């Protein structure tokens, strides 16, 4: 039998634009491998809802791969050590090469180094592809070859490269002759316990959702994207997080559907592209400054900030009981759906750090444990931005007023009413600060006074600076 090519699926759970799958199938008969590692997922604080999405996607992908003749071996492991056990067993097959997409985080790099060594000892080739970003980390550099600390020049350089080189996506590979998977004594992956109908897992459905956004909604994206009551953003982040979609596919689709708009800097299409570039930026930052993965702030002086350790305040924030309606609605959206609108992520992150004076890492961790789109680089980048500890972060003295944010971005209170039913009957004018009229509503009193908290924040950062 010809030696097998193995595609090891991790953060690239798709058939289209999958370099590992594509290249493996060019080289010979291919099988796919997925190893569920719930113990490692837990160590990474991966939200149960994201774990279910991954399991559901693998079940679906098994069928999709069958249409191109590729059998998928989905194994139930535990932590990253179990990955080595699986590969040790797999070596009883005649394997020529293992192909996979890069993962940038530290533990994943360590896991890969061990697997690579094991394979090397048995003469099996290790082929890794770096296509998680539009342009691979390290390839968009300053004049002296370093990484940008500020987004705007990074974006300028990124766009220049994009207009010079374009963006290529790979086709779904052509079907190979049917291959029967040899049997192995390995536990079969447990199926998804339950899947939300909000997040379908079929590749065709998700590609259609993204196409629909690029064709229609993107036109209004710039004007409407900050209003959580409007369905104005693409809601593809969970799919980018598990690699059901690649960022290249999004950009290519945008090009096809909205080419005319892309060149206009203030268009919806250009604004959406900019958000996709933010995603690349944070991944590049993570690779350039690996200490970020060790929970270090990018701005060293902020290590000296004396954060509060008030767990009661933290619980109120987590549960959406702060007495600030927009903050509470946002946290309840996260707890109930596993997703939160970007404007609200900024508002609640600012509130945790600059109104409650709690360590941003508490919020970062809570987000990871709940988000269906949890992604280390974007989450860390977002939290360090809001806490003014990060690269190109908001200045520490810029402090969101949660009531003003509410009036501005949920003017009619529709979003608040959806997630804070206690306030369903409060008129729009009062809903942003309902306390004078909410006596019978059973809505919590405000846990802090924003004006006092703001002053304290300025002192905390100034103390740390000095
Ligand atoms: C505190 C905080 C934590 C965050 N945590 C995560 C996270 O764990 N995972 C995650 O994917 N995003 C995170 N974001 C970024 C952003 O909130 C989400 O990507 C966005 O809300 C997803 O919705 P969408 O797909 O409809 O986005 P759209 O507005 O349609 O944008 C399209 C895509 O661009 C990318 N993107 C958009 N905004 C950002 C951004 N600010 N930073 C990086 N990429 C961006 C995402 O991949 C998103 O799916 C965080 C932001 C903040 C402020």
Short mmCIF file of C-alpha atoms and ligand atoms in Angstrom, two decimals:
data_model
loop_
_atom_site.label_atom_id
_atom_site.label_comp_id
_atom_site.label_asym_id
_atom_site.label_seq_id
_atom_site.Cartn_x
_atom_site.Cartn_y
_atom_site.Cartn_z
CA UNK A 1 0.00 0.00 0.00
CA UNK A 2 1.26 3.52 -0.83
CA UNK A 3 2.40 5.44 2.24
CA UNK A 4 -0.35 7.65 3.69
CA UNK A 5 -0.50 11.40 4.07
CA UNK A 6 -2.10 12.47 7.35
CA UNK A 7 -3.85 15.83 7.78
CA UNK A 8 -3.93 16.72 11.46
CA UNK A 9 -6.89 19.10 11.92
CA UNK A 10 -6.66 21.62 14.78
CA UNK A 11 -7.70 25.23 14.05
CA UNK A 12 -8.56 24.71 10.40
CA UNK A 13 -11.80 22.76 10.45
CA UNK A 14 -12.75 23.31 6.82
CA UNK A 15 -12.40 21.67 3.39
CA UNK A 16 -11.99 24.85 1.31
CA UNK A 17 -8.80 26.92 1.57
CA UNK A 18 -7.19 24.33 3.80
CA UNK A 19 -3.49 24.23 2.90
CA UNK A 20 -2.73 21.11 4.93
CA UNK A 21 -5.55 19.15 3.30
CA UNK A 22 -4.82 20.53 -0.15
CA UNK A 23 -1.08 19.77 -0.08
CA UNK A 24 -1.52 16.34 1.50
CA UNK A 25 -3.94 15.29 -1.23
CA UNK A 26 -1.54 16.53 -3.90
CA UNK A 27 1.06 14.17 -2.53
CA UNK A 28 -0.87 10.93 -2.11
CA UNK A 29 -3.70 9.03 -0.46
CA UNK A 30 -4.79 11.03 2.55
CA UNK A 31 -6.52 10.46 5.84
CA UNK A 32 -7.58 13.18 8.29
CA UNK A 33 -7.04 13.09 12.05
CA UNK A 34 -8.66 15.08 14.84
CA UNK A 35 -7.83 14.59 18.51
CA UNK A 36 -10.23 16.08 21.07
CA UNK A 37 -8.23 17.22 24.13
CA UNK A 38 -10.83 18.33 26.71
CA UNK A 39 -8.28 18.47 29.54
CA UNK A 40 -6.08 20.88 27.59
CA UNK A 41 -9.13 22.87 26.51
CA UNK A 42 -10.00 23.26 30.17
CA UNK A 43 -6.44 24.40 30.96
CA UNK A 44 -6.96 27.07 28.29
CA UNK A 45 -10.32 28.06 29.87
CA UNK A 46 -12.04 27.16 26.60
CA UNK A 47 -15.79 27.80 26.97
CA UNK A 48 -18.00 24.67 26.94
CA UNK A 49 -20.02 26.27 24.14
CA UNK A 50 -16.89 26.52 21.98
CA UNK A 51 -15.97 22.91 22.80
CA UNK A 52 -19.41 21.82 21.61
CA UNK A 53 -19.05 23.86 18.43
CA UNK A 54 -15.77 22.07 17.69
CA UNK A 55 -17.24 18.62 18.32
CA UNK A 56 -20.30 19.43 16.20
CA UNK A 57 -18.11 20.72 13.43
CA UNK A 58 -15.95 17.57 13.43
CA UNK A 59 -19.05 15.37 13.16
CA UNK A 60 -20.22 17.45 10.20
CA UNK A 61 -16.76 17.54 8.64
CA UNK A 62 -16.58 13.75 8.73
CA UNK A 63 -19.45 13.73 6.22
CA UNK A 64 -18.01 16.57 4.14
CA UNK A 65 -14.64 14.84 3.85
CA UNK A 66 -16.33 11.62 2.79
CA UNK A 67 -17.49 13.38 -0.38
CA UNK A 68 -13.83 13.75 -1.39
CA UNK A 69 -12.92 10.24 -0.27
CA UNK A 70 -10.99 11.27 2.86
CA UNK A 71 -11.76 9.27 6.00
CA UNK A 72 -11.58 11.28 9.24
CA UNK A 73 -10.29 9.56 12.35
CA UNK A 74 -11.77 11.53 15.28
CA UNK A 75 -10.19 10.41 18.54
CA UNK A 76 -11.09 11.27 22.14
CA UNK A 77 -7.90 12.23 23.98
CA UNK A 78 -7.43 14.17 27.21
CA UNK A 79 -4.43 16.52 27.42
CA UNK A 80 -1.59 17.16 25.00
CA UNK A 81 0.33 14.10 26.26
CA UNK A 82 -2.47 11.96 24.86
CA UNK A 83 -1.66 13.41 21.44
CA UNK A 84 1.69 11.61 21.56
CA UNK A 85 -0.07 8.35 22.44
CA UNK A 86 -2.30 8.71 19.39
CA UNK A 87 0.65 9.40 17.08
CA UNK A 88 2.58 6.48 18.55
CA UNK A 89 -0.31 4.19 17.58
CA UNK A 90 -0.71 5.85 14.22
CA UNK A 91 2.89 5.01 13.42
CA UNK A 92 1.82 1.39 13.02
CA UNK A 93 0.46 2.56 9.63
CA UNK A 94 2.77 3.27 6.74
CA UNK A 95 2.83 7.09 6.99
CA UNK A 96 4.82 9.35 4.69
CA UNK A 97 3.99 12.77 6.16
CA UNK A 98 1.84 14.66 8.65
CA UNK A 99 0.44 18.00 7.47
CA UNK A 100 -1.03 20.69 9.75
CA UNK A 101 -1.75 24.40 10.10
CA UNK A 102 0.45 26.36 12.51
CA UNK A 103 -0.83 27.31 15.99
CA UNK A 104 1.03 30.20 17.60
CA UNK A 105 0.36 29.69 21.32
CA UNK A 106 3.13 28.40 23.57
CA UNK A 107 1.67 25.07 24.75
CA UNK A 108 0.63 24.22 21.21
CA UNK A 109 4.15 24.97 19.97
CA UNK A 110 5.57 22.67 22.67
CA UNK A 111 3.09 19.92 21.76
CA UNK A 112 4.02 20.25 18.08
CA UNK A 113 7.76 20.10 18.83
CA UNK A 114 7.25 16.76 20.63
CA UNK A 115 5.14 15.33 17.81
CA UNK A 116 7.63 16.52 15.21
CA UNK A 117 10.45 14.83 17.11
CA UNK A 118 8.53 11.56 17.42
CA UNK A 119 7.72 11.57 13.70
CA UNK A 120 11.30 12.48 12.80
CA UNK A 121 12.57 9.44 14.75
CA UNK A 122 10.39 7.29 12.48
CA UNK A 123 11.31 9.01 9.25
CA UNK A 124 7.90 10.67 8.83
CA UNK A 125 7.89 14.15 7.25
CA UNK A 126 6.42 17.07 9.21
CA UNK A 127 4.78 19.73 7.02
CA UNK A 128 3.39 22.85 8.70
CA UNK A 129 1.55 25.67 6.91
CA UNK A 130 1.33 29.24 8.15
CA UNK A 131 -1.98 30.54 6.79
CA UNK A 132 -3.92 31.49 9.93
CA UNK A 133 -3.58 35.18 9.04
CA UNK A 134 -3.95 37.15 5.83
CA UNK A 135 -0.16 37.58 5.95
CA UNK A 136 1.95 35.39 8.21
CA UNK A 137 3.36 36.88 11.43
CA UNK A 138 6.82 38.27 10.85
CA UNK A 139 6.07 39.16 7.23
CA UNK A 140 4.63 42.65 7.86
CA UNK A 141 7.60 44.49 9.39
CA UNK A 142 8.88 47.95 10.18
CA UNK A 143 11.84 49.32 8.19
CA UNK A 144 14.31 47.66 10.59
CA UNK A 145 12.56 44.28 10.45
CA UNK A 146 10.71 44.59 13.77
CA UNK A 147 7.02 44.31 14.57
CA UNK A 148 4.80 47.40 14.63
CA UNK A 149 3.58 48.52 18.03
CA UNK A 150 0.86 50.71 16.50
CA UNK A 151 -1.99 49.53 14.33
CA UNK A 152 -2.21 52.32 11.71
CA UNK A 153 1.27 51.87 10.12
CA UNK A 154 0.82 48.09 10.38
CA UNK A 155 -2.43 48.40 8.46
CA UNK A 156 -0.85 50.71 5.85
CA UNK A 157 1.92 48.17 5.22
CA UNK A 158 -0.58 45.28 5.23
CA UNK A 159 -2.76 47.02 2.63
CA UNK A 160 0.22 47.85 0.45
CA UNK A 161 1.19 44.17 0.43
CA UNK A 162 -2.39 43.18 -0.26
CA UNK A 163 -2.74 45.50 -3.25
CA UNK A 164 0.61 44.27 -4.63
CA UNK A 165 0.12 40.53 -4.11
CA UNK A 166 -3.63 39.99 -3.74
CA UNK A 167 -5.04 37.22 -1.60
CA UNK A 168 -5.18 33.63 -2.80
CA UNK A 169 -7.55 30.96 -1.56
CA UNK A 170 -7.30 27.26 -2.24
CA UNK A 171 -10.07 25.21 -3.82
CA UNK A 172 -11.65 22.23 -2.14
CA UNK A 173 -9.45 19.30 -3.24
CA UNK A 174 -10.71 16.92 -5.89
CA UNK A 175 -11.95 13.57 -4.64
CA UNK A 176 -9.41 10.79 -4.21
CA UNK A 177 -10.08 7.09 -4.72
CA UNK A 178 -12.02 5.72 -1.77
CA UNK A 179 -9.77 4.86 1.14
CA UNK A 180 -10.75 2.52 3.94
CA UNK A 181 -9.38 3.60 7.30
CA UNK A 182 -7.36 0.82 8.95
CA UNK A 183 -8.74 0.11 12.44
CA UNK A 184 -6.91 1.37 15.50
CA UNK A 185 -7.46 0.76 19.19
CA UNK A 186 -8.25 4.38 20.05
CA UNK A 187 -11.31 5.90 21.78
CA UNK A 188 -13.72 7.53 19.36
CA UNK A 189 -14.43 11.26 19.85
CA UNK A 190 -17.54 11.93 21.92
CA UNK A 191 -20.26 13.68 19.92
CA UNK A 192 -21.45 17.22 20.69
CA UNK A 193 -23.89 17.18 23.60
CA UNK A 194 -26.02 19.97 22.13
CA UNK A 195 -25.60 22.56 19.43
CA UNK A 196 -27.23 25.96 19.21
CA UNK A 197 -29.23 26.55 16.03
CA UNK A 198 -27.71 30.06 16.02
CA UNK A 199 -24.38 28.55 15.02
CA UNK A 200 -24.79 26.05 12.15
CA UNK A 201 -21.73 23.93 11.41
CA UNK A 202 -22.13 22.99 7.74
CA UNK A 203 -19.41 24.59 5.64
CA UNK A 204 -21.80 25.52 2.81
CA UNK A 205 -24.19 27.27 5.24
CA UNK A 206 -21.43 29.27 6.87
CA UNK A 207 -19.89 30.29 3.55
CA UNK A 208 -23.35 31.43 2.47
CA UNK A 209 -23.76 33.49 5.67
CA UNK A 210 -20.45 35.20 5.01
CA UNK A 211 -21.30 35.78 1.34
CA UNK A 212 -24.65 37.28 2.29
CA UNK A 213 -22.93 39.69 4.67
CA UNK A 214 -20.43 40.78 1.99
CA UNK A 215 -23.21 41.23 -0.56
CA UNK A 216 -25.71 43.16 1.56
CA UNK A 217 -25.01 44.10 5.17
CA UNK A 218 -21.45 45.27 4.63
CA UNK A 219 -22.78 48.43 2.95
CA UNK A 220 -24.22 49.61 6.27
CA UNK A 221 -21.48 48.17 8.45
CA UNK A 222 -19.66 51.43 9.14
CA UNK A 223 -22.82 53.27 10.17
CA UNK A 224 -24.47 50.49 12.16
CA UNK A 225 -21.76 48.24 13.60
CA UNK A 226 -21.68 49.97 16.98
CA UNK A 227 -25.37 49.47 17.76
CA UNK A 228 -25.94 46.14 19.53
CA UNK A 229 -29.70 46.17 18.91
CA UNK A 230 -29.05 46.05 15.14
CA UNK A 231 -27.98 42.85 13.40
CA UNK A 232 -25.22 44.70 11.56
CA UNK A 233 -22.00 42.72 12.04
CA UNK A 234 -21.02 39.49 10.30
CA UNK A 235 -21.08 37.20 13.38
CA UNK A 236 -18.39 35.02 11.88
CA UNK A 237 -15.96 35.23 14.81
CA UNK A 238 -16.76 31.71 16.14
CA UNK A 239 -16.03 30.30 12.69
CA UNK A 240 -12.75 32.16 12.35
CA UNK A 241 -11.84 30.96 15.85
CA UNK A 242 -12.21 27.26 14.97
CA UNK A 243 -11.07 27.72 11.38
CA UNK A 244 -14.36 26.77 9.74
CA UNK A 245 -13.68 29.95 7.78
CA UNK A 246 -10.30 31.41 6.91
CA UNK A 247 -9.65 35.13 6.96
CA UNK A 248 -8.45 34.81 3.35
CA UNK A 249 -11.84 33.49 2.29
CA UNK A 250 -13.50 36.51 3.93
CA UNK A 251 -11.22 38.96 2.17
CA UNK A 252 -11.55 37.22 -1.19
CA UNK A 253 -15.35 37.20 -0.86
CA UNK A 254 -15.35 40.87 0.07
CA UNK A 255 -13.27 41.58 -3.03
CA UNK A 256 -15.77 39.70 -5.21
CA UNK A 257 -18.92 41.21 -3.74
CA UNK A 258 -17.81 44.75 -2.89
CA UNK A 259 -14.74 45.49 -4.99
CA UNK A 260 -15.87 49.03 -5.82
CA UNK A 261 -16.28 49.97 -2.17
CA UNK A 262 -12.98 48.57 -0.95
CA UNK A 263 -10.93 51.46 -2.32
CA UNK A 264 -13.08 54.05 -0.51
CA UNK A 265 -11.57 54.47 2.93
CA UNK A 266 -14.87 55.36 4.64
CA UNK A 267 -16.98 52.58 3.10
CA UNK A 268 -18.48 49.67 5.02
CA UNK A 269 -16.29 47.24 3.09
CA UNK A 270 -13.07 49.11 3.92
CA UNK A 271 -14.11 49.31 7.58
CA UNK A 272 -14.81 45.58 7.73
CA UNK A 273 -11.46 44.82 6.08
CA UNK A 274 -9.86 46.98 8.73
CA UNK A 275 -11.41 44.82 11.47
CA UNK A 276 -10.02 41.71 9.80
CA UNK A 277 -6.62 43.42 9.78
CA UNK A 278 -6.98 44.05 13.55
CA UNK A 279 -7.31 40.29 13.88
CA UNK A 280 -4.04 39.83 11.99
CA UNK A 281 -2.41 42.62 14.05
CA UNK A 282 -3.07 40.90 17.38
CA UNK A 283 -1.78 37.57 16.07
CA UNK A 284 1.40 39.26 14.81
CA UNK A 285 1.77 40.99 18.21
CA UNK A 286 1.43 37.66 20.02
CA UNK A 287 4.14 36.03 17.95
CA UNK A 288 6.47 39.04 18.31
CA UNK A 289 5.99 39.31 22.11
CA UNK A 290 5.53 35.76 23.45
CA UNK A 291 5.48 37.08 27.05
CA UNK A 292 1.89 38.14 26.38
CA UNK A 293 0.92 34.49 26.58
CA UNK A 294 2.32 34.47 30.12
CA UNK A 295 -0.28 37.08 31.04
CA UNK A 296 2.20 39.96 31.09
CA UNK A 297 0.98 43.46 30.20
CA UNK A 298 2.53 45.03 27.12
CA UNK A 299 3.18 48.30 29.05
CA UNK A 300 5.49 47.21 31.90
CA UNK A 301 4.58 50.13 34.21
CA UNK A 302 1.03 48.82 34.49
CA UNK A 303 2.32 45.78 36.43
CA UNK A 304 2.55 48.16 39.37
CA UNK A 305 -1.18 49.04 39.39
CA UNK A 306 -2.73 48.04 42.72
CA UNK A 307 -5.87 46.29 41.55
CA UNK A 308 -8.75 45.63 43.89
CA UNK A 309 -9.42 42.02 44.88
CA UNK A 310 -13.11 42.51 45.69
CA UNK A 311 -14.67 39.22 44.62
CA UNK A 312 -18.21 40.41 45.33
CA UNK A 313 -17.79 43.17 42.74
CA UNK A 314 -16.39 40.63 40.31
CA UNK A 315 -19.37 38.29 40.81
CA UNK A 316 -21.80 41.17 40.23
CA UNK A 317 -20.00 41.99 36.97
CA UNK A 318 -19.94 38.33 35.82
CA UNK A 319 -23.62 37.85 36.56
CA UNK A 320 -24.86 41.15 35.11
CA UNK A 321 -25.91 42.68 38.46
CA UNK A 322 -23.95 45.95 38.47
CA UNK A 323 -26.93 48.30 38.32
CA UNK A 324 -25.59 49.74 35.04
CA UNK A 325 -28.16 48.46 32.49
CA UNK A 326 -25.97 48.31 29.39
CA UNK A 327 -23.21 46.49 31.28
CA UNK A 328 -25.71 44.04 32.74
CA UNK A 329 -27.43 43.41 29.42
CA UNK A 330 -24.06 42.73 27.79
CA UNK A 331 -22.91 40.29 30.48
CA UNK A 332 -26.23 38.48 30.35
CA UNK A 333 -25.92 38.25 26.55
CA UNK A 334 -22.53 36.61 27.05
CA UNK A 335 -23.80 34.21 29.72
CA UNK A 336 -26.89 33.24 27.75
CA UNK A 337 -25.54 33.05 24.20
CA UNK A 338 -21.73 32.73 24.43
CA UNK A 339 -21.29 35.78 22.20
CA UNK A 340 -21.13 39.53 22.84
CA UNK A 341 -21.23 42.53 20.53
CA UNK A 342 -17.88 44.29 20.06
CA UNK A 343 -19.05 47.69 21.39
CA UNK A 344 -20.28 45.93 24.52
CA UNK A 345 -17.02 44.02 24.95
CA UNK A 346 -15.31 47.42 25.10
CA UNK A 347 -17.87 48.83 27.53
CA UNK A 348 -17.84 45.91 30.00
CA UNK A 349 -14.04 45.57 29.84
CA UNK A 350 -13.63 49.26 30.60
CA UNK A 351 -16.17 48.94 33.42
CA UNK A 352 -14.36 46.00 35.05
CA UNK A 353 -11.02 47.79 34.98
CA UNK A 354 -11.86 51.47 35.35
CA UNK A 355 -15.04 51.40 37.42
CA UNK A 356 -14.43 48.30 39.55
CA UNK A 357 -10.60 48.51 39.52
CA UNK A 358 -10.30 44.77 39.07
CA UNK A 359 -7.36 43.18 37.28
CA UNK A 360 -8.03 42.96 33.51
CA UNK A 361 -6.77 39.36 33.61
CA UNK A 362 -9.83 38.37 35.66
CA UNK A 363 -12.06 39.67 32.87
CA UNK A 364 -9.90 38.17 30.13
CA UNK A 365 -10.17 34.76 31.76
CA UNK A 366 -13.91 35.04 32.34
CA UNK A 367 -14.43 35.97 28.69
CA UNK A 368 -12.43 32.94 27.52
CA UNK A 369 -14.46 30.66 29.75
CA UNK A 370 -17.72 31.89 28.18
CA UNK A 371 -17.05 33.01 24.60
CA UNK A 372 -17.93 30.79 21.67
CA UNK A 373 -15.35 32.77 19.66
CA UNK A 374 -12.67 32.76 22.39
CA UNK A 375 -9.34 33.47 20.70
CA UNK A 376 -6.27 34.17 22.80
CA UNK A 377 -4.75 36.88 20.59
CA UNK A 378 -7.98 38.85 19.97
CA UNK A 379 -9.15 38.48 23.56
CA UNK A 380 -5.84 39.47 25.09
CA UNK A 381 -5.54 42.33 22.59
CA UNK A 382 -9.08 43.55 23.38
CA UNK A 383 -8.56 43.39 27.14
CA UNK A 384 -5.16 45.06 27.07
CA UNK A 385 -6.62 47.74 24.80
CA UNK A 386 -9.47 48.47 27.21
CA UNK A 387 -7.20 48.34 30.28
CA UNK A 388 -4.64 50.70 28.66
CA UNK A 389 -1.93 48.12 29.31
CA UNK A 390 -1.51 46.98 25.71
CA UNK A 391 0.09 47.94 22.43
CA UNK A 392 -1.79 50.81 20.77
CA UNK A 393 -4.23 50.81 23.69
CA UNK A 394 -6.74 53.46 24.68
CA UNK A 395 -4.96 56.08 26.89
CA UNK A 396 -5.52 55.35 30.60
CA UNK A 397 -7.34 58.67 31.14
CA UNK A 398 -9.93 57.86 28.47
CA UNK A 399 -12.62 56.25 30.57
CA UNK A 400 -15.94 55.16 29.11
CA UNK A 401 -18.96 56.51 30.94
CA UNK A 402 -21.30 53.46 30.90
CA UNK A 403 -24.43 55.62 30.95
CA UNK A 404 -23.29 57.85 28.09
CA UNK A 405 -22.29 54.77 26.09
CA UNK A 406 -25.74 53.37 26.71
CA UNK A 407 -27.53 56.53 25.53
CA UNK A 408 -25.34 56.71 22.46
CA UNK A 409 -25.31 53.10 21.30
CA UNK A 410 -28.66 51.75 22.56
CA UNK A 411 -30.71 54.97 22.34
CA UNK A 412 -34.13 53.31 22.51
CA UNK A 413 -33.04 50.76 25.09
CA UNK A 414 -34.05 47.85 22.85
CA UNK A 415 -30.93 45.84 23.54
CA UNK A 416 -31.20 46.44 27.28
CA UNK A 417 -34.84 45.34 27.34
CA UNK A 418 -33.97 42.11 25.53
CA UNK A 419 -31.52 40.96 28.20
CA UNK A 420 -32.70 42.82 31.31
CA UNK A 421 -36.41 41.98 31.43
CA UNK A 422 -36.75 43.73 34.83
CA UNK A 423 -36.51 46.99 32.88
CA UNK A 424 -38.93 46.02 30.09
CA UNK A 425 -41.43 48.72 31.02
CA UNK A 426 -38.99 51.53 31.72
CA UNK A 427 -39.23 54.27 29.04
CA UNK A 428 -36.25 54.86 26.76
CA UNK A 429 -35.43 58.18 28.40
CA UNK A 430 -34.86 56.61 31.82
CA UNK A 431 -33.63 53.15 30.90
CA UNK A 432 -29.95 54.10 30.81
CA UNK A 433 -30.07 55.21 34.47
CA UNK A 434 -33.35 53.73 35.74
CA UNK A 435 -32.80 53.99 39.50
CA UNK A 436 -35.07 56.97 40.21
CA UNK A 437 -38.02 55.17 38.54
CA UNK A 438 -37.15 51.49 39.05
CA UNK A 439 -38.24 51.02 42.65
CA UNK A 440 -40.61 48.10 41.92
CA UNK A 441 -38.51 46.52 39.17
CA UNK A 442 -36.22 44.34 41.33
CA UNK A 443 -33.29 45.77 39.42
CA UNK A 444 -30.04 45.99 41.44
CA UNK A 445 -28.76 49.30 42.80
CA UNK A 446 -25.58 50.62 41.18
CA UNK A 447 -22.56 48.93 42.79
CA UNK A 448 -20.25 51.91 42.25
CA UNK A 449 -20.49 55.63 41.59
CA UNK A 450 -18.93 56.21 38.18
CA UNK A 451 -17.64 59.72 38.95
CA UNK A 452 -15.80 58.57 42.09
CA UNK A 453 -14.52 55.40 40.40
CA UNK A 454 -13.18 57.46 37.50
CA UNK A 455 -11.15 59.65 39.82
CA UNK A 456 -9.72 56.60 41.59
CA UNK A 457 -8.68 55.10 38.22
CA UNK A 458 -6.67 58.19 37.36
CA UNK A 459 -4.90 57.94 40.73
CA UNK A 460 -4.18 54.21 40.31
CA UNK A 461 -2.52 54.66 36.92
CA UNK A 462 -0.65 57.81 37.98
CA UNK A 463 0.65 56.04 41.10
CA UNK A 464 1.84 53.13 38.98
CA UNK A 465 3.57 55.50 36.57
CA UNK A 466 5.45 57.23 39.35
C1 LIG B 1 -12.38 42.90 25.49
C2 LIG B 1 -12.50 42.28 24.13
C3 LIG B 1 -12.37 40.90 23.99
C4 LIG B 1 -12.47 40.31 22.71
N1 LIG B 1 -12.33 38.94 22.60
C5 LIG B 1 -12.39 38.36 21.37
C6 LIG B 1 -12.23 36.96 21.22
O1 LIG B 1 -11.97 36.21 22.18
N2 LIG B 1 -12.34 36.43 19.95
C7 LIG B 1 -12.59 37.22 18.87
O2 LIG B 1 -12.70 36.70 17.75
N3 LIG B 1 -12.73 38.55 18.99
C8 LIG B 1 -12.64 39.15 20.19
N4 LIG B 1 -12.80 40.51 20.30
C9 LIG B 1 -12.95 41.32 19.07
C10 LIG B 1 -14.41 41.55 18.61
O3 LIG B 1 -15.20 41.97 19.68
C11 LIG B 1 -15.05 40.33 17.97
O4 LIG B 1 -14.18 39.78 17.00
C12 LIG B 1 -16.35 40.71 17.25
O5 LIG B 1 -17.26 41.26 18.16
C13 LIG B 1 -16.94 39.48 16.58
O6 LIG B 1 -18.16 39.78 15.97
P1 LIG B 1 -18.33 39.73 14.39
O7 LIG B 1 -17.78 38.44 13.87
O8 LIG B 1 -19.73 40.05 14.10
O9 LIG B 1 -17.36 40.90 13.97
P2 LIG B 1 -17.32 41.87 12.69
O10 LIG B 1 -17.52 43.24 13.20
O11 LIG B 1 -18.17 41.41 11.60
O12 LIG B 1 -15.77 41.76 12.27
C14 LIG B 1 -15.31 40.69 11.42
C15 LIG B 1 -14.17 39.96 12.07
O13 LIG B 1 -13.06 40.84 12.29
C16 LIG B 1 -12.37 40.43 13.47
N5 LIG B 1 -12.40 41.52 14.44
C17 LIG B 1 -13.35 42.46 14.58
N6 LIG B 1 -13.02 43.31 15.57
C18 LIG B 1 -11.84 42.87 16.08
C19 LIG B 1 -10.98 43.32 17.12
N7 LIG B 1 -11.26 44.41 17.84
N8 LIG B 1 -9.87 42.62 17.37
C20 LIG B 1 -9.54 41.53 16.65
N9 LIG B 1 -10.33 41.07 15.64
C21 LIG B 1 -11.45 41.73 15.37
C22 LIG B 1 -13.10 39.22 14.02
O14 LIG B 1 -12.44 38.06 13.58
C23 LIG B 1 -14.49 39.37 13.44
O15 LIG B 1 -15.18 38.15 13.33
C24 LIG B 1 -12.70 41.12 21.58
C25 LIG B 1 -12.83 42.51 21.74
C26 LIG B 1 -12.74 43.08 22.99
C27 LIG B 1 -12.87 44.57 23.13
#
